Short mmCIF file of C-alpha atoms in Angstrom, two decimals:
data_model
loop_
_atom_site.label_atom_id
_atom_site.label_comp_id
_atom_site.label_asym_id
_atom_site.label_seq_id
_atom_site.Cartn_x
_atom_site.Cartn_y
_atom_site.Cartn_z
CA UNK A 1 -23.65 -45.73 -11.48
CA UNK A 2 -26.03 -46.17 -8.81
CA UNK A 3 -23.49 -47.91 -6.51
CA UNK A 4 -21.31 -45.54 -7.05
CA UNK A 5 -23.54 -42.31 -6.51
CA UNK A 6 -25.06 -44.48 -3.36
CA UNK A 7 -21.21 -45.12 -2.14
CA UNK A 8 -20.48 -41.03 -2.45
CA UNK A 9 -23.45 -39.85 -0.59
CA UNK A 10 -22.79 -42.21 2.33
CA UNK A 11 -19.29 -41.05 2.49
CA UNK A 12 -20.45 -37.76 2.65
CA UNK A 13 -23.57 -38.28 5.04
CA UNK A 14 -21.23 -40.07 7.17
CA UNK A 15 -18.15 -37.04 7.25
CA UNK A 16 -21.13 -34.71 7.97
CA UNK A 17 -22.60 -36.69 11.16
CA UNK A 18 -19.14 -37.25 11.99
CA UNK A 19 -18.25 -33.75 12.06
CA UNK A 20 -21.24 -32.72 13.97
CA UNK A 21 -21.46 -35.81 16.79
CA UNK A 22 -17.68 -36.36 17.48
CA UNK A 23 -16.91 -32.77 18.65
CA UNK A 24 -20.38 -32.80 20.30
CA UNK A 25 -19.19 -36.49 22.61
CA UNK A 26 -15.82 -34.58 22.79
CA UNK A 27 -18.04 -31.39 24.56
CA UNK A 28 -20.01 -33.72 26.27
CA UNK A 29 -16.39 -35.39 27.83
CA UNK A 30 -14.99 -32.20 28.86
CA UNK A 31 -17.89 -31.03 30.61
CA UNK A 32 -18.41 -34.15 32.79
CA UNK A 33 -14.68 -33.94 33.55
CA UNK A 34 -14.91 -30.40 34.11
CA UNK A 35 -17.92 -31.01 37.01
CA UNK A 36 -15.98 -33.77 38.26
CA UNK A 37 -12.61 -32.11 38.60
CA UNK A 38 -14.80 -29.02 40.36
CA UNK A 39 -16.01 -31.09 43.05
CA UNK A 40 -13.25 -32.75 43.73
CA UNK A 41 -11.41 -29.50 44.24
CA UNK A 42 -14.20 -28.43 46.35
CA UNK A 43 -13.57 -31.29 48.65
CA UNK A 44 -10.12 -31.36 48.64
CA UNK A 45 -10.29 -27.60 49.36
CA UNK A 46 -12.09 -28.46 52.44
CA UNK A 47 -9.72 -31.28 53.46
CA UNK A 48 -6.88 -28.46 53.20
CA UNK A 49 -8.34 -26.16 55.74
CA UNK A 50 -8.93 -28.99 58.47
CA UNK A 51 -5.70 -30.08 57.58
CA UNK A 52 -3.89 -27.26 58.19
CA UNK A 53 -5.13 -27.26 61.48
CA UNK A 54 -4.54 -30.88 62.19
CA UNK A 55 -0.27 -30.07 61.13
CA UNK A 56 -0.50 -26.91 63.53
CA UNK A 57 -1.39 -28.70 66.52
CA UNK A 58 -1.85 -32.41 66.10
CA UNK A 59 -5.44 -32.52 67.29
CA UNK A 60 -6.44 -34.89 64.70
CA UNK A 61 -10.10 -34.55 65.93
CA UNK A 62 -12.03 -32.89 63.32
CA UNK A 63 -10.22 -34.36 60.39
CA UNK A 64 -10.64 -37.80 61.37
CA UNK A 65 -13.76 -37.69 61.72
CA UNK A 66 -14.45 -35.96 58.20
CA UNK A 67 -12.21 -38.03 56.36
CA UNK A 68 -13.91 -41.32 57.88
CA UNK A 69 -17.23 -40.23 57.08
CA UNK A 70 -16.30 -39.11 53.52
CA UNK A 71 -14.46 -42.69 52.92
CA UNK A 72 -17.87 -44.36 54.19
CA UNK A 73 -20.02 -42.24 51.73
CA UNK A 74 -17.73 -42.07 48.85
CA UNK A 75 -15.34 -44.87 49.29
CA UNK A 76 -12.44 -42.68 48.05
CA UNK A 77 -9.13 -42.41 50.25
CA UNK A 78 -7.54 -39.67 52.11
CA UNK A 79 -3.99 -38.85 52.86
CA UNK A 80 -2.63 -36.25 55.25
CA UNK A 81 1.18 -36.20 55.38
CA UNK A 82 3.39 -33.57 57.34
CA UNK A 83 6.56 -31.84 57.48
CA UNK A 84 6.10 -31.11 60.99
CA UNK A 85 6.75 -34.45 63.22
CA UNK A 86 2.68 -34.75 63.29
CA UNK A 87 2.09 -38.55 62.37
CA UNK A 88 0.70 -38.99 58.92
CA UNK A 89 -3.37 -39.61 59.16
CA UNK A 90 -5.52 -41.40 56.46
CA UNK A 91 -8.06 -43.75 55.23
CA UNK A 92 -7.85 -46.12 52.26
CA UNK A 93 -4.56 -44.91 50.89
CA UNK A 94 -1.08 -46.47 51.40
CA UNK A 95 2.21 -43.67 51.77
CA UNK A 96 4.28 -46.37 50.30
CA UNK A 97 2.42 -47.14 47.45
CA UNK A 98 4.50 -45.75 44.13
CA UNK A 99 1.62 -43.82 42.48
CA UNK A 100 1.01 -42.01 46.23
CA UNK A 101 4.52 -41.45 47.22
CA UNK A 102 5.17 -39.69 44.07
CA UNK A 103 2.07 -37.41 44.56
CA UNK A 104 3.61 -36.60 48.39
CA UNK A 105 6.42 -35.82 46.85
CA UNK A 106 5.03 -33.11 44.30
CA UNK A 107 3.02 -31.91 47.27
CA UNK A 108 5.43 -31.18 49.55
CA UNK A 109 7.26 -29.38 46.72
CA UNK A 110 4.42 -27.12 46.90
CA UNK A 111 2.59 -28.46 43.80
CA UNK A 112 -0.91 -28.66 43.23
CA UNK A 113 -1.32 -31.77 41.06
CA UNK A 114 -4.71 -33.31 39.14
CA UNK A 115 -4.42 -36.37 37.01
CA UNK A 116 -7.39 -35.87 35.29
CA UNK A 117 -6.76 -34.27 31.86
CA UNK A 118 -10.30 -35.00 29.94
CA UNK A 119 -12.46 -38.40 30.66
CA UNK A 120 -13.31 -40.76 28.38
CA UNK A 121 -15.33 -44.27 28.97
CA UNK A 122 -11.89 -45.95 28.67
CA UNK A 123 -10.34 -43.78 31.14
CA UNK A 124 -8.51 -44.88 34.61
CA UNK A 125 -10.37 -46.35 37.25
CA UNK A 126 -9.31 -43.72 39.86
CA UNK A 127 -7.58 -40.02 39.68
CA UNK A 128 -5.30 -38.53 42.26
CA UNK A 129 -5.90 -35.03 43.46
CA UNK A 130 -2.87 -32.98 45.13
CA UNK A 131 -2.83 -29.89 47.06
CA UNK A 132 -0.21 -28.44 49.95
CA UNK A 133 -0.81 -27.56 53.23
CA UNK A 134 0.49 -24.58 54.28
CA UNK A 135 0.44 -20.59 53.74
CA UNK A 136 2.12 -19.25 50.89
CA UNK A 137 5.79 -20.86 50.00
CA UNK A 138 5.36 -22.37 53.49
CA UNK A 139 4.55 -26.08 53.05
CA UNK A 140 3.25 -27.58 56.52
CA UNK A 141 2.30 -31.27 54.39
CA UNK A 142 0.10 -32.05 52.15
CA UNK A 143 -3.48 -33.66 51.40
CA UNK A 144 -3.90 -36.29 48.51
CA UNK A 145 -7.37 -37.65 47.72
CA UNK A 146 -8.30 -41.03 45.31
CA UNK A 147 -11.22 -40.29 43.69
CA UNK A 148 -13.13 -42.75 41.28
CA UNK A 149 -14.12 -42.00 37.68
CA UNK A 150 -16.46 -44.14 37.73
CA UNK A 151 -19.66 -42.28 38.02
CA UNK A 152 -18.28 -39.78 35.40
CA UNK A 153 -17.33 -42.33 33.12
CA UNK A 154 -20.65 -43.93 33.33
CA UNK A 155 -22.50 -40.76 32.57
CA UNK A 156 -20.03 -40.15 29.87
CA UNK A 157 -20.92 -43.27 28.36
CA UNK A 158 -24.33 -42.64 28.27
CA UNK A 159 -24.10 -39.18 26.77
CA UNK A 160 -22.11 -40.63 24.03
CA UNK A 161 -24.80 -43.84 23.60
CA UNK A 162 -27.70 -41.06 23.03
CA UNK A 163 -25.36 -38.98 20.41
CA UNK A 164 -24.39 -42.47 18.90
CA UNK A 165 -27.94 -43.16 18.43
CA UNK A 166 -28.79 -39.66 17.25
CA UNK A 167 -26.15 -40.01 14.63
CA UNK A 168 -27.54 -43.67 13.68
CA UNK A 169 -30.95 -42.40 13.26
CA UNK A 170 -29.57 -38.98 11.17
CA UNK A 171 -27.56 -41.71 9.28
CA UNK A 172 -30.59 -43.71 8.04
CA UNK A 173 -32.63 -40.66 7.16
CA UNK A 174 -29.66 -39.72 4.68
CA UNK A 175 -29.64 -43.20 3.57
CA UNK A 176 -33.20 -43.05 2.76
CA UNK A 177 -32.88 -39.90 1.25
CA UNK A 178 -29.72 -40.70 -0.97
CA UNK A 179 -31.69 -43.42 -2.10
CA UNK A 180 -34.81 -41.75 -3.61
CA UNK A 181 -32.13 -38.84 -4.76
CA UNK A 182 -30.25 -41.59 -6.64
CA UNK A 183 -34.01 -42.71 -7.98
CA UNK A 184 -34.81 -39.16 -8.95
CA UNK A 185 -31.28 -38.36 -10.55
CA UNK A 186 -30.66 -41.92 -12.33
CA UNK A 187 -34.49 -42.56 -12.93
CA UNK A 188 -35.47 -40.02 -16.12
CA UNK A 189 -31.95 -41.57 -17.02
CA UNK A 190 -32.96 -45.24 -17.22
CA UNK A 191 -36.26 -44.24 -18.69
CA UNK A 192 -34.76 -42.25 -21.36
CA UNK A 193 -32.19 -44.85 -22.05
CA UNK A 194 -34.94 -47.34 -22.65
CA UNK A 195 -36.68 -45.10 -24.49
CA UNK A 196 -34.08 -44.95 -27.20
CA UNK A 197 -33.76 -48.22 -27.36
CA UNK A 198 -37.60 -49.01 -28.13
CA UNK A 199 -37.47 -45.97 -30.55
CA UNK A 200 -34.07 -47.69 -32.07
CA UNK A 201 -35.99 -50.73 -32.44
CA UNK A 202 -38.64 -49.17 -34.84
CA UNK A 203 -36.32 -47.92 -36.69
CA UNK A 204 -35.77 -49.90 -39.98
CA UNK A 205 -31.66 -50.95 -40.09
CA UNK A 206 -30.61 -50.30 -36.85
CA UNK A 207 -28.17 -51.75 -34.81
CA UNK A 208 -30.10 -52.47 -30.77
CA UNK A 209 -27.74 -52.33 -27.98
CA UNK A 210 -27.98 -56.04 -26.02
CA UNK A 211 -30.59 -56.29 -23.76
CA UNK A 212 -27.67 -57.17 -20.87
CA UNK A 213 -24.53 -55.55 -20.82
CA UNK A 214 -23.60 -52.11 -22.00
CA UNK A 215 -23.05 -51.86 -25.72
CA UNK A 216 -20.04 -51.57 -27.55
CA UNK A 217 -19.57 -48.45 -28.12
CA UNK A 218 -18.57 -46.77 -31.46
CA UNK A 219 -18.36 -43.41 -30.15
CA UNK A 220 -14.96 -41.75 -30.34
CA UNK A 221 -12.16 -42.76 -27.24
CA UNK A 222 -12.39 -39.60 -25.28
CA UNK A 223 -16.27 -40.02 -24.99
CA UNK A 224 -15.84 -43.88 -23.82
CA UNK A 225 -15.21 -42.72 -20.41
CA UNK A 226 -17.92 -43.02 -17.54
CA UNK A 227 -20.33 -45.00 -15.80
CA UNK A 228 -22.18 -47.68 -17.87
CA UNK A 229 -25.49 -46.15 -17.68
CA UNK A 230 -24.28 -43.70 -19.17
CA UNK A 231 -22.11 -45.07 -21.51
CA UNK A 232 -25.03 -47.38 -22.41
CA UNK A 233 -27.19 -43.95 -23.38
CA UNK A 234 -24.59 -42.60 -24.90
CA UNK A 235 -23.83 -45.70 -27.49
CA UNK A 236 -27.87 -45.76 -27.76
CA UNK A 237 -28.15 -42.18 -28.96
CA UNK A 238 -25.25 -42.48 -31.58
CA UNK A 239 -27.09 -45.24 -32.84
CA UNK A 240 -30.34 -43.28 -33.05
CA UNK A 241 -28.91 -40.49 -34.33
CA UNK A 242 -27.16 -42.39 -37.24
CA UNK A 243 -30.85 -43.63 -37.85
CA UNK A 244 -32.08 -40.36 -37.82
CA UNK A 245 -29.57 -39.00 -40.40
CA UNK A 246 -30.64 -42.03 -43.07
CA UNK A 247 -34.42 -40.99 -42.54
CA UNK A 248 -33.93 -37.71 -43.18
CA UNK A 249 -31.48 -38.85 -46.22
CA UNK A 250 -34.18 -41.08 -47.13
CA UNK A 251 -36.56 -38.19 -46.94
CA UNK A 252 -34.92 -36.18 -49.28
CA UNK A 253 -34.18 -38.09 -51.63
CA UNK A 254 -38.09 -38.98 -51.53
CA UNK A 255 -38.60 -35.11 -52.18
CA UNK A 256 -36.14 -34.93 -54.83
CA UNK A 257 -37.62 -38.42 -56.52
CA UNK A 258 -41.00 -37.25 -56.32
CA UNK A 259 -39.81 -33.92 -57.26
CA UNK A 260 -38.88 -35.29 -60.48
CA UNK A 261 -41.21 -38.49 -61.23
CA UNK A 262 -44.61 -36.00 -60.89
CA UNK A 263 -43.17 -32.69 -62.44
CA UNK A 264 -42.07 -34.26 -65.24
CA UNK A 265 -45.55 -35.50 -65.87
CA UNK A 266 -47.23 -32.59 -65.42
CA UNK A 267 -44.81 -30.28 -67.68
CA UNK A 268 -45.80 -32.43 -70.52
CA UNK A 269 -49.49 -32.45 -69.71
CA UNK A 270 -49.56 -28.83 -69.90
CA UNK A 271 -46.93 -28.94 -72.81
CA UNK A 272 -50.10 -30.90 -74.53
CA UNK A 273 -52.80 -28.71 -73.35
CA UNK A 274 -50.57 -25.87 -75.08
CA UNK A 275 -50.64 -27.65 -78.33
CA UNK A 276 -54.10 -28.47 -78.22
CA UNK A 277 -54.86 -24.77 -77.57
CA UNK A 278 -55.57 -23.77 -81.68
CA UNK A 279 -57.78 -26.98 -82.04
CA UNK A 280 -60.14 -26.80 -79.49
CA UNK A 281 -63.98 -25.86 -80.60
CA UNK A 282 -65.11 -22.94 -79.15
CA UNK A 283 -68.06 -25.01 -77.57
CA UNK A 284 -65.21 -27.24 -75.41
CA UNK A 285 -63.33 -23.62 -74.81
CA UNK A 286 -64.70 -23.16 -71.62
CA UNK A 287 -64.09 -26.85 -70.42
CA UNK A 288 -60.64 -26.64 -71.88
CA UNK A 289 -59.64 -23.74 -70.03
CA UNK A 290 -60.86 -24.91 -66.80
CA UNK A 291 -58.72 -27.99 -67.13
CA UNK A 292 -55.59 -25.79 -67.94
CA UNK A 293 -56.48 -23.65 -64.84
CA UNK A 294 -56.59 -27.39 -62.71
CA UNK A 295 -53.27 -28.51 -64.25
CA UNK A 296 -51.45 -25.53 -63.20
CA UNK A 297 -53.17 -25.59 -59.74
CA UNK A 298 -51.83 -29.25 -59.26
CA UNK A 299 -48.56 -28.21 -59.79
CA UNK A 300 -49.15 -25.15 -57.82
CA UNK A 301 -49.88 -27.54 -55.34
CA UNK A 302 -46.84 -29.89 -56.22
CA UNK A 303 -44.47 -26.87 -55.76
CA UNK A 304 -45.78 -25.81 -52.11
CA UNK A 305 -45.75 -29.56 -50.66
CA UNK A 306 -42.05 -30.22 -51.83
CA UNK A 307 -41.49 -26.79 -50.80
CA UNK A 308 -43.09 -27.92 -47.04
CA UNK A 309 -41.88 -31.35 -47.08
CA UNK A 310 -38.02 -29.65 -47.61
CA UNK A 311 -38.34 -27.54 -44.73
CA UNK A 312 -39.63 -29.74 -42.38
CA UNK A 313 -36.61 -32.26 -43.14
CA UNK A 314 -34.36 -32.16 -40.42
CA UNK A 315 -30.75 -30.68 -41.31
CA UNK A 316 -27.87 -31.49 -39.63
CA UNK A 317 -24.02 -30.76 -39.35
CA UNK A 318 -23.63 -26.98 -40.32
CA UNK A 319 -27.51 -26.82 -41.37
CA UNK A 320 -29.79 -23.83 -40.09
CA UNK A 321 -27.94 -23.06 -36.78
CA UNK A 322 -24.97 -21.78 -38.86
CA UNK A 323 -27.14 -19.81 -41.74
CA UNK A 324 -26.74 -16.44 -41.96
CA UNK A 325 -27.76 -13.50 -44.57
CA UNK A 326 -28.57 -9.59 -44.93
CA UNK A 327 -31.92 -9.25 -44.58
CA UNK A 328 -31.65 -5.62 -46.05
CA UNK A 329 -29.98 -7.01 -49.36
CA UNK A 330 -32.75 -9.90 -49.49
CA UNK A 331 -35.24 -7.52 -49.07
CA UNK A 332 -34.25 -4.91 -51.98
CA UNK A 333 -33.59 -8.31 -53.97
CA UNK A 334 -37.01 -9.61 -53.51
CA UNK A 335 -38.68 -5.89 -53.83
CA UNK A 336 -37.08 -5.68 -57.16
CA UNK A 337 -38.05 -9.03 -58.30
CA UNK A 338 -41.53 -8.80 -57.75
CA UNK A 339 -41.98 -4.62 -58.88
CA UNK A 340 -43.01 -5.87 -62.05
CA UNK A 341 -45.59 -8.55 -61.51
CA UNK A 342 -46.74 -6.53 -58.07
CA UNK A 343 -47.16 -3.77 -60.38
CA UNK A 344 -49.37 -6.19 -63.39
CA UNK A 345 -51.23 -6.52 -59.84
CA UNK A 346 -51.87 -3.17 -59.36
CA UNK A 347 -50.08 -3.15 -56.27
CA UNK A 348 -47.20 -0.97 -55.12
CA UNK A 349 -44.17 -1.72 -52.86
CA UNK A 350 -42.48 0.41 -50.37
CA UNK A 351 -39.88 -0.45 -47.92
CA UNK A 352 -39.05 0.32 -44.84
CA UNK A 353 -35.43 0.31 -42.98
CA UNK A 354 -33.48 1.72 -40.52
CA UNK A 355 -31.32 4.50 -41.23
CA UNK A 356 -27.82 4.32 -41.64
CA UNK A 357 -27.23 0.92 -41.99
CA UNK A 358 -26.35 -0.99 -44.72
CA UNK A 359 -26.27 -4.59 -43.34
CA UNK A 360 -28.57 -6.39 -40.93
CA UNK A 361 -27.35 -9.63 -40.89
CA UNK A 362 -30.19 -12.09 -39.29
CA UNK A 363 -30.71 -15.98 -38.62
CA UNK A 364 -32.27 -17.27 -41.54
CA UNK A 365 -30.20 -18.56 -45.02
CA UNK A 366 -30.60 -16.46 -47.66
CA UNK A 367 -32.92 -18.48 -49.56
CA UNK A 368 -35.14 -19.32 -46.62
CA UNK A 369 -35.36 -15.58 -46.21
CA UNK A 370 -36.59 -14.99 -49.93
CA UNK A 371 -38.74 -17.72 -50.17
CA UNK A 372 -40.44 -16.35 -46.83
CA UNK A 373 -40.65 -12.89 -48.40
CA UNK A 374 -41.35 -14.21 -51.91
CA UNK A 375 -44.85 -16.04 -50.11
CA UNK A 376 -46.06 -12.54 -47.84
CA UNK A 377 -44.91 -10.32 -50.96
CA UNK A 378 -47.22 -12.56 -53.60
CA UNK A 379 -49.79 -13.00 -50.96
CA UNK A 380 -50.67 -9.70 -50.43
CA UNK A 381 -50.37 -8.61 -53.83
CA UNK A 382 -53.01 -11.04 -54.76
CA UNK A 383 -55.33 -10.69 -52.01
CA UNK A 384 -55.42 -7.27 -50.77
CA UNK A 385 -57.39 -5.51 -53.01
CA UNK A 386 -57.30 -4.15 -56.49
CA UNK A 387 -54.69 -1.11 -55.62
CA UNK A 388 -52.81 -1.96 -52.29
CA UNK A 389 -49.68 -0.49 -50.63
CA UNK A 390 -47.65 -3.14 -50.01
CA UNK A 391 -45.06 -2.23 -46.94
CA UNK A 392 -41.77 -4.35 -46.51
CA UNK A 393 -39.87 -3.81 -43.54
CA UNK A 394 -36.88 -4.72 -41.21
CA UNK A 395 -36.19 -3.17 -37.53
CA UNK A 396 -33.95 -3.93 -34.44
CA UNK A 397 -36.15 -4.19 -31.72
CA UNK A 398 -34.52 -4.28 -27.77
CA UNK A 399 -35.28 -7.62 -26.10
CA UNK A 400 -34.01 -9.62 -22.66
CA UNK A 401 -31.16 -11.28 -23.48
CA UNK A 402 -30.21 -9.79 -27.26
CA UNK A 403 -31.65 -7.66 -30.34
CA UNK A 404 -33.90 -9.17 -32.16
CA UNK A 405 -34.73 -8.64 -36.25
CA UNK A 406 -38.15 -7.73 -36.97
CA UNK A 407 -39.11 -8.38 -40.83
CA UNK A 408 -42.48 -7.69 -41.86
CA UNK A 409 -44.85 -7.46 -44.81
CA UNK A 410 -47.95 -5.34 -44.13
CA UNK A 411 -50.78 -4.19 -46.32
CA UNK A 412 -53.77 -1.15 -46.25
CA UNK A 413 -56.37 -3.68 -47.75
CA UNK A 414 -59.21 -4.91 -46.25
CA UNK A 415 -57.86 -7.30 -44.04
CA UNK A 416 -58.70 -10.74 -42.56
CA UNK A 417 -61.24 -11.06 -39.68
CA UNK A 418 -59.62 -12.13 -36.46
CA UNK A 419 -61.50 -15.11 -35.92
CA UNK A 420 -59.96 -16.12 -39.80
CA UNK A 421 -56.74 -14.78 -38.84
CA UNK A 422 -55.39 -17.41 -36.49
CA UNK A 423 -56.54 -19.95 -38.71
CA UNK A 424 -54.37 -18.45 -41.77
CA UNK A 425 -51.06 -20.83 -41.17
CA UNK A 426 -52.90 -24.04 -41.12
CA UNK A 427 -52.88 -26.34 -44.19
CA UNK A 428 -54.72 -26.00 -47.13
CA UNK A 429 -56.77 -23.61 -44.99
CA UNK A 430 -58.21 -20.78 -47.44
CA UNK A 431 -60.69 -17.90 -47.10
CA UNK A 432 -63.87 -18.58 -48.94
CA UNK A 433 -63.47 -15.67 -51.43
CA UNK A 434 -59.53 -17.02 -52.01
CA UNK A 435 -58.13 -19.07 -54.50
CA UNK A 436 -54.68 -20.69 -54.09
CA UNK A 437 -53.33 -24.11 -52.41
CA UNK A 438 -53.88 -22.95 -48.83
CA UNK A 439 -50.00 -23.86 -47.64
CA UNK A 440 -47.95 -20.62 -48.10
CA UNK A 441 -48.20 -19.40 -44.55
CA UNK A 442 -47.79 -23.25 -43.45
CA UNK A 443 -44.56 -22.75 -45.44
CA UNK A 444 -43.48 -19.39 -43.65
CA UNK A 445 -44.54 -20.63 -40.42
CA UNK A 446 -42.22 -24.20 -40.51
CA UNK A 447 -39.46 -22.07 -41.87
CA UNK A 448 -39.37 -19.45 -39.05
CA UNK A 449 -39.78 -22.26 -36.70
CA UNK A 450 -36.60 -24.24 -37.98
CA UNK A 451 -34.52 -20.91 -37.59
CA UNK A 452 -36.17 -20.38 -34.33
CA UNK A 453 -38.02 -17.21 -35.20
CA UNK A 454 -41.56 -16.09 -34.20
CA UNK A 455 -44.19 -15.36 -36.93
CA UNK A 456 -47.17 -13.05 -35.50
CA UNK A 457 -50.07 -11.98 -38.02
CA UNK A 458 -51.90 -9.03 -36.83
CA UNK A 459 -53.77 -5.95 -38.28
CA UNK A 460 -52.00 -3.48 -39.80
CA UNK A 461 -51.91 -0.11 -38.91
CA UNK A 462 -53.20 1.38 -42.64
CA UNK A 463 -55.86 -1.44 -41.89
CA UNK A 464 -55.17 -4.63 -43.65
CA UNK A 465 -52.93 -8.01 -42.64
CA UNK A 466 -49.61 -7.27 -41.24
CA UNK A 467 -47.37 -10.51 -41.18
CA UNK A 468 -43.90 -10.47 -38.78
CA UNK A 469 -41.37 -11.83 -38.20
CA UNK A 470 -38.63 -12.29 -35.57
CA UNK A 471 -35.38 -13.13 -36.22
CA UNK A 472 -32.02 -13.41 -33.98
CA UNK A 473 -30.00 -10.51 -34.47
CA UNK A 474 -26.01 -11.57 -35.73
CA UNK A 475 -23.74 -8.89 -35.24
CA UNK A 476 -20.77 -8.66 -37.81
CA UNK A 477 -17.08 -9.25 -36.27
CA UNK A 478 -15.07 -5.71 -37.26
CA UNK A 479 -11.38 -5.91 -37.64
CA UNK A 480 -10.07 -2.64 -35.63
CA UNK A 481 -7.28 -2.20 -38.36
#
């Protein structure tokens, strides 16, 4: 994959230098060509006005002189040829030679003729330059002048050397720079894929791609495609996630075995205690009781770890993602399920919705939801004091990118300090004046987390602990008809 990334950034490093330097040597050309062509018009120019005298009256004085001394400097040739019986004066160029007589020719017919179109290094040795003599459509003869490209060429060449070596060097920086973009793109890549691999390898029954060679893959045929890296991290993930899945299988069945291997146990310890409950001697009362009390604490405690261990066990294919419920229906649910023993408590329970609605449906399964509310609802009716007002509540609240659910559980007790408070969802954390196993808001917290909620405990406003909770907001599809 690197080759190949490596192979497409030098094709396109090299169309970009190439579009910039070949229309810049192409510039370059036409402006050498265009000085050259000006000063050989200049000259020629010149040549035509001394000419023109030399055809009127054959004094060949002034011109032969000029086009001597220009042929000594330069060393290109000039020809003077005219209609009108003056002989035909020049230095270094032959009438008869084809490539001259064809340029009298177009002179006399009262063309002015360059053979220069654009220079390039490769370009002819010399150019011919063309122009009558005369006045108007009057042609008297006509000047032709051999000039050499060869100065232009040279500079040409040179011009085109320093872009060439401009473009070399802008070449080799993108070279340099598709190779630590190839490092940067494909590196995290490699490191991840080798990650997987090492984590594969810890894994207890699972297949390890070959330490050489991509894998075979056993992903379906439309994902087979692609470059071997990352075909290679793409076999290497299906394999990890296939190990994943049997942990977490593994995992719950461990729940469900230990589910049933302890609470069996205990139900017939306490099942015993029961019976032994008319025989005990009111001098062992006391220690009777308090072993009663431990029993049901230990399965208290038995209850809220399977309860913890099931929702931190990964879910997949249709799990949590997909759950949805009405939080207003699990609220009234849960309100009515706990009036009575809330009420043994001495506490009473209000709720609190929005207004015409009659379904809020949020991201959270229905059970996850109760046992959430079933945890803040017994909580507070337990801790908050002797006669609390329990407050149960569910509100859309406006946020960035959607509505968001906000279900909360407040009380007008006494409240928890705020240096206690932030400890409150930690494990088998528990205020010194509290009883209990210390896990339920460890169990609210890891179940809001899984649905990708937010749980916030504050102060309420009537004084005590007010415990929320966010929720993504699921709006109901309504048919029109």
């Amino acid at each position: 994959m690197r080759r190949r990334l490596l192979l497409i950034l030098a094709i396109l490093g090299s169309c970009a230098v190439a579009s910039f330097a070949i229309p810049l040597a192409i510039a370059t050309a036409d402006s050498r060509t265009q000085e050259f062509t000006l000063g050989r018009e200049g000259d020629i120019q010149r040549f035509a006005v001394l000419a023109e005298e030399y055809v009127r009256t054959g004094d060949p004085a002034r011109i032969a002189g000029e086009v001597e001394a220009y042929d000594d400097v330069y060393g290109e040739g000039v020809l003077v040829v005219s209609t009108r019986g003056v002989p035909t004066l020049g230095v270094g160029l032959d009438s008869n030679d084809p490539g001259i007589e064809a340029a009298i020719r177009s002179g006399l017919r009262n063309e002015r003729v360059s053979t220069v179109e654009r220079l390039f290094p490769w370009s002819d040795d010399e150019a011919l330059f063309v122009k009558p003599v005369g006045s108007g459509a009057q042609v008297n003869g006509t000047i032709v002048l051999r000039a050499s490209t060869a100065e232009a060429r040279s500079d040409i060449l040179r011009q085109w050397a320093v872009i060439a070596a401009g473009a070399l060097v802008a070449l080799v920086a993108f070279g340099a720079l598709a190779i630590a973009l190839s490092r940067w793109v494909l590196g995290p890549l490699a490191n991840l894929s080798k990650g997987i691999v090492q984590l594969i390898r810890r894994m207890p029954d699972a297949k390890v791609p070959p330490a050489s060679g991509p894998p075979q893959s056993v992903l379906p045929a439309t994902a087979a495609g692609g470059p071997p890296e990352v075909r290679r991290l793409a076999h290497s993930f299906d394999v990890m996630s296939s190990a994943v899945l049997r942990a977490a299988d593994v995992q719950q069945r461990l729940i469900a075995d230990t589910a049933h291997q302890l609470r069996n146990p205990l139900a017939a310890l306490q099942f015993r205690l029961d019976l032994l409950d008319d025989g005990i001697p009111d001098s062992a009362r006391e220690d009777y009781h308090s072993v009663t009390e431990e029993a049901r604490r230990l399965q208290s405690i038995l209850d809220s770890l399977l309860s913890l261990a099931s929702a931190e066990t990964p879910r997949f294919g249709g799990g949590r993602s997909d759950a949805v419920c009405d939080a207003l229906s699990v609220i009234a649910d849960r309100v009515d399920f706990w009036s009575v023993t809330a009420g043994e408590r001495g506490a009473h329970l209000e709720t609190v919705v929005p207004a015409g609605i009659d379904h809020l449906q949020v991201g959270m399964g229905e059970n996850d939801l109760s046992q959430v509310l079933d945890v803040l609802i017994d909580n507070a009716s337990r801790y908050a004091g002797p006669h609390p007002r329990i407050e149960i509540g569910v509100a859309i609240e406006p946020a960035a990118e959607r509505p968001e659910i906000c279900v909360w559980v407040a009380d007008d007790g006494p409240g928890v300090p705020e240096d206690v408070r932030g400890r409150l969802t930690e494990r088998f954390f528990r205020a010194s004046d509290q009883t209990g196993t210390g896990l339920g808001l460890s169990i609210v917290e890891v179940v809001a987390a899984a649905y990708g909620g937010r749980l916030a405990l504050d102060e309420a406003p009537g004084g005590g602990l007010r415990v929320r909770l966010w929720l993504e907001h699921h709006r109901e599809n309504v048919d029109d008809d």
